[in-house]
Amino acid sequence: MSLSFQEILFRLNKFWSDQGCIIMQPYDTEKGASTMNPATFLRVLDNKPWKMACIEPCRRPTDGRYGDNPNRLQHYFQYQVIMQPNPKYSQDIYIDSLKALGIDPKENDIRFVEDNWESPTLGAWGCGWEVWLNGMEVTQFTYFQQAGGIEVKPVAVELTYGIERLAMYIQNCDSVFDLVWLEDNDRKILYGDIYHPNEVEQSTYNFEVSNISNLQKLYEIYKDEAKSCSEKELAIPAYDYVLKCSHTFNLLDARGAISKDERQRYILDIRSLAEKTAKTYVACPQKLS
Amino acid sequence: MTVKEENKLEKCHFLLEIGVEEIPSALIEGIADYIEDEIKKVLQENKLSFKESIKLNSPRRLFFEIKELDSASADEELILRGPPEKIAVEEKDGEKKFTQAALGFAKKNDLAEKDLEIKDGYVYASTIKKGKASKEILEAVIPEIIKKTPGKRFMRWADTDAKFTRPIEWINASLINAKSLEKELVEISFEDIKSSDLSFGHRIYGKNSFQVSDQKDYLAKLAEESIILDPQERKNYIRKASTQLAETVKGVPLIDADLLDEICGLVESPKAILCEFSKDYLEVPGLVLSTVMKVHQRYIPVASEKNHEELLPYFIVISNNPEASAEENIKKGNEKVIIPRFEDAMFFLKEDNKIKLDERLSRLEKINFQVGNMKEKAFRLERLAELFISELKSKEQKVEIDQGFEESCKQAAKLAKCDLDTQLVFEFTELQGEIGGIYAARQSYPSDVAKAISEHYRPRFANDEEPESLAGKVIAIVDKLDNLIANFAIGKVPKGSADPFALRRQANGLLGIIVHSQLNIDLESLIKTIIHSNPIYVETNNKIADEAKEKKFKKLTTEDFCETTINFLEQRLDFVFAIYHSKNHINKAVIETNSPLKKLQFMYNSIHLLSGFEENSDYTNFTQAAARLASMTASFKDFSEEDLSINDSLLKDESETELKKLTDKLSKILVNDYKLEISFTEKDLTGAITTINKFFDNVLVNDEDAAIKKNRQNLVYNLNKLFAGIADFGQLKNI
């Protein structure tokens, strides 16, 4: 019997906990990628040693397929690891984490293929690779160089596991919805049992039901809130509203409500909010320590 | 100061291995080249000789070996000149003694009094400048070289300040005595790394670390782990192994140089594995399938032995794990990965085919172009194609223009950009055009329309193929022209090496097609007509200029546009003709005549005629005579071009009459409405020599009588004009 989905998560938690990482809990605001978790985006700006790992739900409304496509979801999970400064031989530690999942590197083709990560909305970029497991991209491996337009020093390494893909590989399963989340004697709970209705309803909402003009209004409201928080030097709540702006932009995009020119404007807009928040955070005295 | 080389030195081999976390495939060679060049430069500066420099690499290691290197630079004897004798020596008690000035000079150079001597009125001393050990030099310089290595997207890691392509894991550096084979560690420290004599094997199943005693030993130990460090050898393996695997299914691997380079930079222990996919996917055009395989997965597609256009349901993956036991796993994994990619392509294909290309025209409105939107561009291309065709038809042509051509060409022009609205092109931008062609064929548009659409982006890079069909050529030319003018409209004229929209390449491409296909057209007039009949260029430009806050943005008139475009294309002619013809002095002399764009075909022919003519014994006589006409014409002061008539009654000398006759005769041959085939021969040119020379020998152009002077000037001017239309013979007279 191969590892269940939740067992994979437990093992990763255990592995990274043993590496000295704080196992954080997911952040409660919608985000498109785990990098957007403040425990990553803001924390790396502390320029202090910081190690954390967590499972992070992510939303990408445009990727929804009403639960019909075996490989595409608008809501999915990333397993996120941040180590600042990056330890020496980070890649080997990562490979060990695969071993912890029962993947024998000697029986597979594991490769690090150049992929420089860049988030135009966060003013962040880094160098690294996508990690291939027999041709399948299972992890994004990035040495963070900049976040919110600010240099990250010491450099942090970010590992982002595409956890569903990895699980599909481990369970030799062709559809994400058939992944075994929990196996308890004869009882099997599948990924689809838990999340398929979510995919159907959210896709319907994202593509058909959401109200464009309301979303546009929300976007403006969130933007105002982000700005006023920043002005009061409250970087952390400001950042929540940056995330809200970003998610609202994604919802508008899924509705096809954004033209090419507008897209550029929105991106620059969010980017400047993110950069402002990052500056506020760095300057702000009440940083968590 | 004299320099004398001394002591015979020992030779040693310098080994340097820099272990790096996986270097981006495309950067490996450039980084290795830079480091090798810099090491060689330093050795040269330090007068260290060596026999050979070797450079090998994989994504995880950069290896350099300098063979038979001097172990130290030679000692140099330096002769130093000190102060003049009169202040350096004093006589005391009848004895000559060195003064403080002389002793100070000795001290400054670390010498004793006994080393000083007097010669020719000065104090001299000789000293030996000790050679420097290679070890010392290398230890100092290698970290600097690494630190200064330039490259795209270099990064910091951990606490480093220095940047490199990826984190450095280890440095292995030693000098090995060529005779005794004794090894000495070269101590290099770079950021958090200190060099050792250890190397590391394959990341995953290799030995943890191993000692390296020399290059042979090093390569042998790598080979034990199936690491092929020589990129050329790796490529050979990849090519050979994939050919063998493809043969087993009666296929050939489709592996172009770019793909091979990329794969070679992704593996150090390559192992080719044949994988299979379902035949059902072959319904997707082969071009799309192979792009999916190559771009997303770096797989090598397999085509049928008999027909290389026909894909087989196989691909070859080059894995970095040579263990036989892993093969089945790797094969299964890769076969699975490609399926969703193919599924996506099938899905896009199905969705895209629901909407015909014609119906997409109105949807192109959403896509912006430099001026206006893509829908406007599509209709503009149709009009430009029409203008081009009418120019083509107004002149004699080699190509045949049949009845249906004009209609298909216009239709293809209008539909050429429609695939930009498809999902498949959204996913695979590099297949724009080709996809349009495929859809056009599947949607039963005429085959010549489909073909023209598919090839209209060509040539897409230097040395790429040009379109085959005439309609494809026409659209390729007008599309590129439109791109140039539209970019100029928004101020994007390439400067220096910056040319983000590849406008120079597009200019080369369109001129290349015209010249290569021998399309006899007046490009200069065509450009003017295009710009005059499409006010959108000027309007867009002026609108931006009015809105621009910076004063820098140049507002252009219609005439400015014509001039900018024509000048830009004229400047590309050197490049374009150099491809067809290697005698650059002739190309240049022909290009640097008036209005070259009016007569591309004529120029092409002239260049060929002149390069043959160059072998003729009368060539120099002619170029000199023609140059004489040109320089005389250039020297005219206050010359009016209004009246160029010749008054026969003012012809005093027989040579003048002959010159006039010659001009009359040649003006029928060297006509300015340029024909498809050149109408003059070498003989027409050589035949002019005597007449011209006789004229200059017999008469003085600058006669005292103003009427005679003007008449003679006109004679010279008229004949010069004919020759000057062919080439600037002034440039050729002395070559």
PDB file of N, CA, C and O in Angstrom, chain B residues 408-467:
ATOM      1  N   SER B 408      -5.765  34.624 -53.895  1.00  0.00           N
ATOM      2  CA  SER B 408      -5.299  33.822 -52.747  1.00  0.00           C
ATOM      3  C   SER B 408      -4.331  34.623 -51.904  1.00  0.00           C
ATOM      4  O   SER B 408      -4.328  34.514 -50.680  1.00  0.00           O
ATOM      5  N   CYS B 409      -3.509  35.410 -52.543  1.00  0.00           N
ATOM      6  CA  CYS B 409      -2.514  36.178 -51.805  1.00  0.00           C
ATOM      7  C   CYS B 409      -3.215  37.165 -50.875  1.00  0.00           C
ATOM      8  O   CYS B 409      -2.855  37.303 -49.700  1.00  0.00           O
ATOM      9  N   LYS B 410      -4.235  37.834 -51.396  1.00  0.00           N
ATOM     10  CA  LYS B 410      -4.960  38.809 -50.574  1.00  0.00           C
ATOM     11  C   LYS B 410      -5.688  38.108 -49.418  1.00  0.00           C
ATOM     12  O   LYS B 410      -5.697  38.581 -48.291  1.00  0.00           O
ATOM     13  N   GLN B 411      -6.275  36.967 -49.748  1.00  0.00           N
ATOM     14  CA  GLN B 411      -6.994  36.232 -48.696  1.00  0.00           C
ATOM     15  C   GLN B 411      -6.023  35.784 -47.590  1.00  0.00           C
ATOM     16  O   GLN B 411      -6.300  35.952 -46.399  1.00  0.00           O
ATOM     17  N   ALA B 412      -4.884  35.259 -48.031  1.00  0.00           N
ATOM     18  CA  ALA B 412      -3.890  34.804 -47.040  1.00  0.00           C
ATOM     19  C   ALA B 412      -3.390  35.979 -46.206  1.00  0.00           C
ATOM     20  O   ALA B 412      -3.200  35.849 -44.991  1.00  0.00           O
ATOM     21  N   ALA B 413      -3.190  37.127 -46.840  1.00  0.00           N
ATOM     22  CA  ALA B 413      -2.705  38.306 -46.113  1.00  0.00           C
ATOM     23  C   ALA B 413      -3.691  38.679 -45.012  1.00  0.00           C
ATOM     24  O   ALA B 413      -3.322  38.968 -43.873  1.00  0.00           O
ATOM     25  N   LYS B 414      -4.951  38.646 -45.370  1.00  0.00           N
ATOM     26  CA  LYS B 414      -5.990  39.045 -44.418  1.00  0.00           C
ATOM     27  C   LYS B 414      -6.081  38.044 -43.259  1.00  0.00           C
ATOM     28  O   LYS B 414      -6.320  38.421 -42.127  1.00  0.00           O
ATOM     29  N   LEU B 415      -5.861  36.770 -43.561  1.00  0.00           N
ATOM     30  CA  LEU B 415      -6.034  35.733 -42.530  1.00  0.00           C
ATOM     31  C   LEU B 415      -4.744  35.403 -41.782  1.00  0.00           C
ATOM     32  O   LEU B 415      -4.752  34.645 -40.820  1.00  0.00           O
ATOM     33  N   ALA B 416      -3.644  35.997 -42.241  1.00  0.00           N
ATOM     34  CA  ALA B 416      -2.335  35.576 -41.717  1.00  0.00           C
ATOM     35  C   ALA B 416      -2.223  35.687 -40.201  1.00  0.00           C
ATOM     36  O   ALA B 416      -1.556  34.885 -39.552  1.00  0.00           O
ATOM     37  N   LYS B 417      -2.866  36.694 -39.625  1.00  0.00           N
ATOM     38  CA  LYS B 417      -2.706  36.920 -38.181  1.00  0.00           C
ATOM     39  C   LYS B 417      -3.811  36.276 -37.334  1.00  0.00           C
ATOM     40  O   LYS B 417      -3.804  36.402 -36.113  1.00  0.00           O
ATOM     41  N   CYS B 418      -4.761  35.610 -38.015  1.00  0.00           N
ATOM     42  CA  CYS B 418      -5.922  35.088 -37.278  1.00  0.00           C
ATOM     43  C   CYS B 418      -5.554  34.038 -36.243  1.00  0.00           C
ATOM     44  O   CYS B 418      -6.242  33.866 -35.248  1.00  0.00           O
ATOM     45  N   ASP B 419      -4.443  33.330 -36.468  1.00  0.00           N
ATOM     46  CA  ASP B 419      -4.119  32.287 -35.488  1.00  0.00           C
ATOM     47  C   ASP B 419      -3.678  32.871 -34.138  1.00  0.00           C
ATOM     48  O   ASP B 419      -3.598  32.153 -33.147  1.00  0.00           O
ATOM     49  N   LEU B 420      -3.419  34.173 -34.109  1.00  0.00           N
ATOM     50  CA  LEU B 420      -3.057  34.790 -32.826  1.00  0.00           C
ATOM     51  C   LEU B 420      -4.215  34.703 -31.831  1.00  0.00           C
ATOM     52  O   LEU B 420      -4.032  34.834 -30.630  1.00  0.00           O
ATOM     53  N   ASP B 421      -5.415  34.490 -32.384  1.00  0.00           N
ATOM     54  CA  ASP B 421      -6.593  34.389 -31.522  1.00  0.00           C
ATOM     55  C   ASP B 421      -6.825  32.953 -31.042  1.00  0.00           C
ATOM     56  O   ASP B 421      -7.747  32.699 -30.286  1.00  0.00           O
ATOM     57  N   THR B 422      -5.989  32.014 -31.479  1.00  0.00           N
ATOM     58  CA  THR B 422      -6.250  30.613 -31.107  1.00  0.00           C
ATOM     59  C   THR B 422      -5.526  30.234 -29.818  1.00  0.00           C
ATOM     60  O   THR B 422      -4.521  30.844 -29.458  1.00  0.00           O
ATOM     61  N   GLN B 423      -6.069  29.239 -29.154  1.00  0.00           N
ATOM     62  CA  GLN B 423      -5.459  28.794 -27.892  1.00  0.00           C
ATOM     63  C   GLN B 423      -4.115  28.124 -28.114  1.00  0.00           C
ATOM     64  O   GLN B 423      -3.213  28.242 -27.312  1.00  0.00           O
ATOM     65  N   LEU B 424      -4.015  27.441 -29.237  1.00  0.00           N
ATOM     66  CA  LEU B 424      -2.776  26.721 -29.511  1.00  0.00           C
ATOM     67  C   LEU B 424      -1.606  27.704 -29.672  1.00  0.00           C
ATOM     68  O   LEU B 424      -0.512  27.466 -29.164  1.00  0.00           O
ATOM     69  N   VAL B 425      -1.851  28.809 -30.373  1.00  0.00           N
ATOM     70  CA  VAL B 425      -0.777  29.798 -30.529  1.00  0.00           C
ATOM     71  C   VAL B 425      -0.524  30.510 -29.200  1.00  0.00           C
ATOM     72  O   VAL B 425       0.612  30.860 -28.873  1.00  0.00           O
ATOM     73  N   PHE B 426      -1.584  30.675 -28.408  1.00  0.00           N
ATOM     74  CA  PHE B 426      -1.393  31.272 -27.087  1.00  0.00           C
ATOM     75  C   PHE B 426      -0.424  30.409 -26.273  1.00  0.00           C
ATOM     76  O   PHE B 426       0.446  30.913 -25.574  1.00  0.00           O
ATOM     77  N   GLU B 427      -0.544  29.094 -26.420  1.00  0.00           N
ATOM     78  CA  GLU B 427       0.342  28.173 -25.703  1.00  0.00           C
ATOM     79  C   GLU B 427       1.720  28.066 -26.355  1.00  0.00           C
ATOM     80  O   GLU B 427       2.713  27.930 -25.684  1.00  0.00           O
ATOM     81  N   PHE B 428       1.721  28.070 -27.678  1.00  0.00           N
ATOM     82  CA  PHE B 428       2.981  27.874 -28.405  1.00  0.00           C
ATOM     83  C   PHE B 428       3.202  29.025 -29.369  1.00  0.00           C
ATOM     84  O   PHE B 428       3.053  28.877 -30.585  1.00  0.00           O
ATOM     85  N   THR B 429       3.586  30.160 -28.799  1.00  0.00           N
ATOM     86  CA  THR B 429       3.763  31.360 -29.625  1.00  0.00           C
ATOM     87  C   THR B 429       4.721  31.111 -30.778  1.00  0.00           C
ATOM     88  O   THR B 429       4.562  31.661 -31.856  1.00  0.00           O
ATOM     89  N   GLU B 430       5.724  30.271 -30.531  1.00  0.00           N
ATOM     90  CA  GLU B 430       6.728  30.062 -31.569  1.00  0.00           C
ATOM     91  C   GLU B 430       6.154  29.378 -32.809  1.00  0.00           C
ATOM     92  O   GLU B 430       6.798  29.353 -33.844  1.00  0.00           O
ATOM     93  N   LEU B 431       4.935  28.849 -32.693  1.00  0.00           N
ATOM     94  CA  LEU B 431       4.335  28.182 -33.859  1.00  0.00           C
ATOM     95  C   LEU B 431       3.359  29.087 -34.601  1.00  0.00           C
ATOM     96  O   LEU B 431       2.619  28.630 -35.479  1.00  0.00           O
ATOM     97  N   GLN B 432       3.340  30.386 -34.252  1.00  0.00           N
ATOM     98  CA  GLN B 432       2.434  31.287 -34.964  1.00  0.00           C
ATOM     99  C   GLN B 432       2.729  31.191 -36.461  1.00  0.00           C
ATOM    100  O   GLN B 432       3.861  30.991 -36.872  1.00  0.00           O
ATOM    101  N   GLY B 433       1.705  31.349 -37.250  1.00  0.00           N
ATOM    102  CA  GLY B 433       1.884  31.192 -38.690  1.00  0.00           C
ATOM    103  C   GLY B 433       1.698  29.739 -39.083  1.00  0.00           C
ATOM    104  O   GLY B 433       0.788  29.392 -39.822  1.00  0.00           O
ATOM    105  N   GLU B 434       2.558  28.889 -38.567  1.00  0.00           N
ATOM    106  CA  GLU B 434       2.467  27.461 -38.893  1.00  0.00           C
ATOM    107  C   GLU B 434       1.098  26.910 -38.473  1.00  0.00           C
ATOM    108  O   GLU B 434       0.477  26.133 -39.194  1.00  0.00           O
ATOM    109  N   ILE B 435       0.677  27.312 -37.274  1.00  0.00           N
ATOM    110  CA  ILE B 435      -0.619  26.859 -36.777  1.00  0.00           C
ATOM    111  C   ILE B 435      -1.725  27.411 -37.673  1.00  0.00           C
ATOM    112  O   ILE B 435      -2.663  26.698 -38.044  1.00  0.00           O
ATOM    113  N   GLY B 436      -1.611  28.682 -38.029  1.00  0.00           N
ATOM    114  CA  GLY B 436      -2.592  29.290 -38.931  1.00  0.00           C
ATOM    115  C   GLY B 436      -2.706  28.482 -40.209  1.00  0.00           C
ATOM    116  O   GLY B 436      -3.801  28.215 -40.711  1.00  0.00           O
ATOM    117  N   GLY B 437      -1.547  28.071 -40.728  1.00  0.00           N
ATOM    118  CA  GLY B 437      -1.526  27.281 -41.955  1.00  0.00           C
ATOM    119  C   GLY B 437      -2.230  25.942 -41.770  1.00  0.00           C
ATOM    120  O   GLY B 437      -3.006  25.496 -42.618  1.00  0.00           O
ATOM    121  N   ILE B 438      -1.956  25.314 -40.639  1.00  0.00           N
ATOM    122  CA  ILE B 438      -2.568  24.013 -40.349  1.00  0.00           C
ATOM    123  C   ILE B 438      -4.092  24.163 -40.243  1.00  0.00           C
ATOM    124  O   ILE B 438      -4.857  23.397 -40.837  1.00  0.00           O
ATOM    125  N   TYR B 439      -4.535  25.182 -39.515  1.00  0.00           N
ATOM    126  CA  TYR B 439      -5.980  25.402 -39.387  1.00  0.00           C
ATOM    127  C   TYR B 439      -6.608  25.735 -40.735  1.00  0.00           C
ATOM    128  O   TYR B 439      -7.699  25.262 -41.061  1.00  0.00           O
ATOM    129  N   ALA B 440      -5.915  26.552 -41.520  1.00  0.00           N
ATOM    130  CA  ALA B 440      -6.451  26.919 -42.833  1.00  0.00           C
ATOM    131  C   ALA B 440      -6.669  25.654 -43.661  1.00  0.00           C
ATOM    132  O   ALA B 440      -7.712  25.480 -44.300  1.00  0.00           O
ATOM    133  N   ALA B 441      -5.692  24.744 -43.623  1.00  0.00           N
ATOM    134  CA  ALA B 441      -5.815  23.506 -44.390  1.00  0.00           C
ATOM    135  C   ALA B 441      -6.962  22.648 -43.847  1.00  0.00           C
ATOM    136  O   ALA B 441      -7.776  22.118 -44.604  1.00  0.00           O
ATOM    137  N   ARG B 442      -7.039  22.542 -42.524  1.00  0.00           N
ATOM    138  CA  ARG B 442      -8.096  21.712 -41.929  1.00  0.00           C
ATOM    139  C   ARG B 442      -9.474  22.311 -42.146  1.00  0.00           C
ATOM    140  O   ARG B 442     -10.476  21.606 -42.089  1.00  0.00           O
ATOM    141  N   GLN B 443      -9.519  23.623 -42.317  1.00  0.00           N
ATOM    142  CA  GLN B 443     -10.815  24.271 -42.511  1.00  0.00           C
ATOM    143  C   GLN B 443     -11.113  24.483 -43.994  1.00  0.00           C
ATOM    144  O   GLN B 443     -11.923  25.325 -44.365  1.00  0.00           O
ATOM    145  N   SER B 444     -10.384  23.736 -44.842  1.00  0.00           N
ATOM    146  CA  SER B 444     -10.621  23.708 -46.290  1.00  0.00           C
ATOM    147  C   SER B 444     -10.444  25.039 -46.999  1.00  0.00           C
ATOM    148  O   SER B 444     -11.141  25.337 -47.971  1.00  0.00           O
ATOM    149  N   TYR B 445      -9.569  25.870 -46.525  1.00  0.00           N
ATOM    150  CA  TYR B 445      -9.181  27.024 -47.346  1.00  0.00           C
ATOM    151  C   TYR B 445      -8.281  26.484 -48.445  1.00  0.00           C
ATOM    152  O   TYR B 445      -7.678  25.414 -48.289  1.00  0.00           O
ATOM    153  N   PRO B 446      -8.153  27.229 -49.559  1.00  0.00           N
ATOM    154  CA  PRO B 446      -7.291  26.728 -50.639  1.00  0.00           C
ATOM    155  C   PRO B 446      -5.875  26.453 -50.123  1.00  0.00           C
ATOM    156  O   PRO B 446      -5.407  27.136 -49.216  1.00  0.00           O
ATOM    157  N   SER B 447      -5.243  25.455 -50.716  1.00  0.00           N
ATOM    158  CA  SER B 447      -3.948  25.035 -50.175  1.00  0.00           C
ATOM    159  C   SER B 447      -2.889  26.122 -50.318  1.00  0.00           C
ATOM    160  O   SER B 447      -1.996  26.242 -49.471  1.00  0.00           O
ATOM    161  N   ASP B 448      -2.991  26.945 -51.387  1.00  0.00           N
ATOM    162  CA  ASP B 448      -1.965  27.991 -51.492  1.00  0.00           C
ATOM    163  C   ASP B 448      -2.153  29.068 -50.421  1.00  0.00           C
ATOM    164  O   ASP B 448      -1.195  29.691 -49.969  1.00  0.00           O
ATOM    165  N   VAL B 449      -3.392  29.266 -49.991  1.00  0.00           N
ATOM    166  CA  VAL B 449      -3.649  30.214 -48.898  1.00  0.00           C
ATOM    167  C   VAL B 449      -3.030  29.664 -47.611  1.00  0.00           C
ATOM    168  O   VAL B 449      -2.309  30.360 -46.891  1.00  0.00           O
ATOM    169  N   ALA B 450      -3.280  28.396 -47.361  1.00  0.00           N
ATOM    170  CA  ALA B 450      -2.732  27.764 -46.150  1.00  0.00           C
ATOM    171  C   ALA B 450      -1.214  27.846 -46.148  1.00  0.00           C
ATOM    172  O   ALA B 450      -0.592  28.173 -45.139  1.00  0.00           O
ATOM    173  N   LYS B 451      -0.625  27.554 -47.288  1.00  0.00           N
ATOM    174  CA  LYS B 451       0.828  27.544 -47.361  1.00  0.00           C
ATOM    175  C   LYS B 451       1.389  28.944 -47.097  1.00  0.00           C
ATOM    176  O   LYS B 451       2.339  29.123 -46.333  1.00  0.00           O
ATOM    177  N   ALA B 452       0.781  29.948 -47.739  1.00  0.00           N
ATOM    178  CA  ALA B 452       1.260  31.326 -47.571  1.00  0.00           C
ATOM    179  C   ALA B 452       1.168  31.752 -46.107  1.00  0.00           C
ATOM    180  O   ALA B 452       2.089  32.367 -45.571  1.00  0.00           O
ATOM    181  N   ILE B 453       0.069  31.399 -45.443  1.00  0.00           N
ATOM    182  CA  ILE B 453      -0.070  31.764 -44.024  1.00  0.00           C
ATOM    183  C   ILE B 453       1.031  31.101 -43.217  1.00  0.00           C
ATOM    184  O   ILE B 453       1.701  31.725 -42.401  1.00  0.00           O
ATOM    185  N   SER B 454       1.241  29.816 -43.485  1.00  0.00           N
ATOM    186  CA  SER B 454       2.184  29.083 -42.639  1.00  0.00           C
ATOM    187  C   SER B 454       3.614  29.585 -42.788  1.00  0.00           C
ATOM    188  O   SER B 454       4.387  29.505 -41.860  1.00  0.00           O
ATOM    189  N   GLU B 455       3.940  30.151 -43.953  1.00  0.00           N
ATOM    190  CA  GLU B 455       5.349  30.531 -44.114  1.00  0.00           C
ATOM    191  C   GLU B 455       5.616  32.033 -43.999  1.00  0.00           C
ATOM    192  O   GLU B 455       6.747  32.461 -44.196  1.00  0.00           O
ATOM    193  N   HIS B 456       4.610  32.813 -43.647  1.00  0.00           N
ATOM    194  CA  HIS B 456       4.819  34.262 -43.757  1.00  0.00           C
ATOM    195  C   HIS B 456       5.708  34.870 -42.675  1.00  0.00           C
ATOM    196  O   HIS B 456       6.108  36.016 -42.785  1.00  0.00           O
ATOM    197  N   TYR B 457       6.026  34.126 -41.616  1.00  0.00           N
ATOM    198  CA  TYR B 457       6.963  34.677 -40.623  1.00  0.00           C
ATOM    199  C   TYR B 457       8.418  34.436 -41.026  1.00  0.00           C
ATOM    200  O   TYR B 457       9.323  34.931 -40.392  1.00  0.00           O
ATOM    201  N   ARG B 458       8.618  33.650 -42.038  1.00  0.00           N
ATOM    202  CA  ARG B 458       9.984  33.325 -42.437  1.00  0.00           C
ATOM    203  C   ARG B 458      10.656  34.511 -43.128  1.00  0.00           C
ATOM    204  O   ARG B 458       9.972  35.273 -43.770  1.00  0.00           O
ATOM    205  N   PRO B 459      11.975  34.635 -43.083  1.00  0.00           N
ATOM    206  CA  PRO B 459      12.888  33.888 -42.229  1.00  0.00           C
ATOM    207  C   PRO B 459      12.786  34.381 -40.789  1.00  0.00           C
ATOM    208  O   PRO B 459      12.806  35.573 -40.555  1.00  0.00           O
ATOM    209  N   ARG B 460      12.666  33.443 -39.844  1.00  0.00           N
ATOM    210  CA  ARG B 460      12.467  33.813 -38.443  1.00  0.00           C
ATOM    211  C   ARG B 460      13.779  34.078 -37.728  1.00  0.00           C
ATOM    212  O   ARG B 460      13.828  34.609 -36.650  1.00  0.00           O
ATOM    213  N   PHE B 461      14.872  33.633 -38.303  1.00  0.00           N
ATOM    214  CA  PHE B 461      16.198  33.880 -37.718  1.00  0.00           C
ATOM    215  C   PHE B 461      17.194  33.853 -38.864  1.00  0.00           C
ATOM    216  O   PHE B 461      16.844  33.477 -39.989  1.00  0.00           O
ATOM    217  N   ALA B 462      18.422  34.300 -38.582  1.00  0.00           N
ATOM    218  CA  ALA B 462      19.427  34.347 -39.634  1.00  0.00           C
ATOM    219  C   ALA B 462      19.588  32.947 -40.229  1.00  0.00           C
ATOM    220  O   ALA B 462      19.608  31.962 -39.498  1.00  0.00           O
ATOM    221  N   ASN B 463      19.662  32.878 -41.538  1.00  0.00           N
ATOM    222  CA  ASN B 463      19.822  31.608 -42.262  1.00  0.00           C
ATOM    223  C   ASN B 463      18.599  30.693 -42.231  1.00  0.00           C
ATOM    224  O   ASN B 463      18.682  29.553 -42.641  1.00  0.00           O
ATOM    225  N   ASP B 464      17.491  31.191 -41.704  1.00  0.00           N
ATOM    226  CA  ASP B 464      16.261  30.394 -41.771  1.00  0.00           C
ATOM    227  C   ASP B 464      15.815  30.378 -43.238  1.00  0.00           C
ATOM    228  O   ASP B 464      16.188  31.234 -44.034  1.00  0.00           O
ATOM    229  N   GLU B 465      14.989  29.389 -43.568  1.00  0.00           N
ATOM    230  CA  GLU B 465      14.486  29.322 -44.937  1.00  0.00           C
ATOM    231  C   GLU B 465      13.546  30.483 -45.231  1.00  0.00           C
ATOM    232  O   GLU B 465      12.840  30.958 -44.345  1.00  0.00           O
ATOM    233  N   GLU B 466      13.533  30.896 -46.500  1.00  0.00           N
ATOM    234  CA  GLU B 466      12.575  31.911 -46.916  1.00  0.00           C
ATOM    235  C   GLU B 466      11.306  31.202 -47.362  1.00  0.00           C
ATOM    236  O   GLU B 466      11.322  30.008 -47.630  1.00  0.00           O
ATOM    237  N   PRO B 467      10.184  31.953 -47.458  1.00  0.00           N
ATOM    238  CA  PRO B 467       8.955  31.305 -47.933  1.00  0.00           C
ATOM    239  C   PRO B 467       9.174  30.725 -49.334  1.00  0.00           C
ATOM    240  O   PRO B 467       9.948  31.279 -50.119  1.00  0.00           O
TER     241      PRO B 467
END
